[in-house]
C-alpha positions as a printed NumPy array, in Angstrom:
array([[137.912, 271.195,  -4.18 ],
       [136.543, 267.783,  -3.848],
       [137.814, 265.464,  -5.659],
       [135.911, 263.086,  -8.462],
       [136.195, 260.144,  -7.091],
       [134.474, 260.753,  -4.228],
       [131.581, 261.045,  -6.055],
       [132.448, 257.683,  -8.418],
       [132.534, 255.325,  -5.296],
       [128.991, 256.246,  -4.344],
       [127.042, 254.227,  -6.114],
       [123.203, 256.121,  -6.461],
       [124.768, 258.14 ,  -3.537],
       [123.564, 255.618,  -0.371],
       [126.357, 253.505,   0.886],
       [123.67 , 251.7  ,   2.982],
       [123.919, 248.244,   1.955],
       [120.607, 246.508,   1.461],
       [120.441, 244.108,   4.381],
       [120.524, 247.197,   6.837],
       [117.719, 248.794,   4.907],
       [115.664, 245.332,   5.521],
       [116.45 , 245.032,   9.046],
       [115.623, 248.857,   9.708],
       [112.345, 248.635,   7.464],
       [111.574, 245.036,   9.373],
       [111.466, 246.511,  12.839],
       [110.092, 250.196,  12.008],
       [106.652, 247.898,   9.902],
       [106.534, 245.508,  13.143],
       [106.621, 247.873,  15.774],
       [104.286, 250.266,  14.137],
       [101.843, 247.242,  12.975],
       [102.192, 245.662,  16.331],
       [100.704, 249.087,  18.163],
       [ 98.168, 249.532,  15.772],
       [ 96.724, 246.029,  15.59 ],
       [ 97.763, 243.525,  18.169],
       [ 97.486, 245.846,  21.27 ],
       [ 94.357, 245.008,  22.226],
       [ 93.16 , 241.605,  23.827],
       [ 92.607, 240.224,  20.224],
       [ 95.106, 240.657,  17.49 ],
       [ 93.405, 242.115,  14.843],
       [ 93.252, 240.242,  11.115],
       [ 94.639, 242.727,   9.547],
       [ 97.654, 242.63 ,  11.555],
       [ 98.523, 239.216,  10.364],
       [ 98.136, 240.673,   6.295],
       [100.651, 243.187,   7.398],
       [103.107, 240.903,   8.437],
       [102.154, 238.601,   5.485],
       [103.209, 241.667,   3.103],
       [106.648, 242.229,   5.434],
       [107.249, 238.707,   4.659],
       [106.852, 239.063,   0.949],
       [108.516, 242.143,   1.169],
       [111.716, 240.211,   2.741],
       [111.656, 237.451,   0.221],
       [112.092, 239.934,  -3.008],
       [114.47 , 241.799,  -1.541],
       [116.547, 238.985,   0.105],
       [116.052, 237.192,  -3.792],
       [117.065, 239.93 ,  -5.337],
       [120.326, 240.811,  -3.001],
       [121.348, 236.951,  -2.972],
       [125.142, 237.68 ,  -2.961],
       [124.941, 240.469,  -0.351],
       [123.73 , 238.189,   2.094],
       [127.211, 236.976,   3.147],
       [127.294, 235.445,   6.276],
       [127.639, 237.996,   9.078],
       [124.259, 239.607,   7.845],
       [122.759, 236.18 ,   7.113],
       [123.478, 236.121,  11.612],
       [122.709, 239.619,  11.941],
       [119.167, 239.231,  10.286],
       [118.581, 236.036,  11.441],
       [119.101, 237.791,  15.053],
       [117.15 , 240.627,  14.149],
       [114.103, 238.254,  13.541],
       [115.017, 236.831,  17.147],
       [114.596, 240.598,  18.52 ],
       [111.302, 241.021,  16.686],
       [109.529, 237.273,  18.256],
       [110.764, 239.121,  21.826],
       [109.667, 242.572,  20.847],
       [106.094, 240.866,  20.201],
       [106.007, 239.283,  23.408],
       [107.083, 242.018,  25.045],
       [104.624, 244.207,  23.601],
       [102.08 , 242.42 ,  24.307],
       [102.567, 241.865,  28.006],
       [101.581, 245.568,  28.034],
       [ 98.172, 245.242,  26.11 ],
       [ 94.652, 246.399,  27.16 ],
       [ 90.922, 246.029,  26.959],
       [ 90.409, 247.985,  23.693]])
């Protein structure tokens, strides 16, 4: 019925290439860590450790995907990190008197 090869060109059965996966996992952290910890008048400490580990995080997995990052996703992250500075500001335009 289906035939083998279908299941050959799936390679641990996610065709979701890496650089997706970082962008998605870079905005989902931020916006997440930005409610809980920066949504107050003060940005809370730990909110800056969180975004020191999402920057770790992004170094391994960019140094371990070297060749993936061709460059139409070297732009399209580079843009995503663009969205997140504005998402911050934005964000935090709305924050209160915790």
């Amino acid at each position: 019925m289906i035939p083998e090869e279908f299941y050959k060109r799936r390679p641990r059965h996610n065709n979701t290439p890496e650089t997706t996966l970082l962008i998605i996992t870079n905005f989902v952290v931020f916006a997440v860590a930005t409610q809980l910890f920066a949504m107050c008048d003060t940005i809370n400490k730990f909110y800056w450790i969180v975004l020191g580990c999402l920057l770790l995080y992004n170094f391994f997995v960019i140094s371990k995907n070297r060749e993936e990052f061709d460059k139409p996703r070297l732009i399209a992250f580079v843009l995503s990190i663009v969205a997140l500075i504005g998402l911050f500001f934005l964000m935090r335009t709305r924050a209160g008197n915790c």
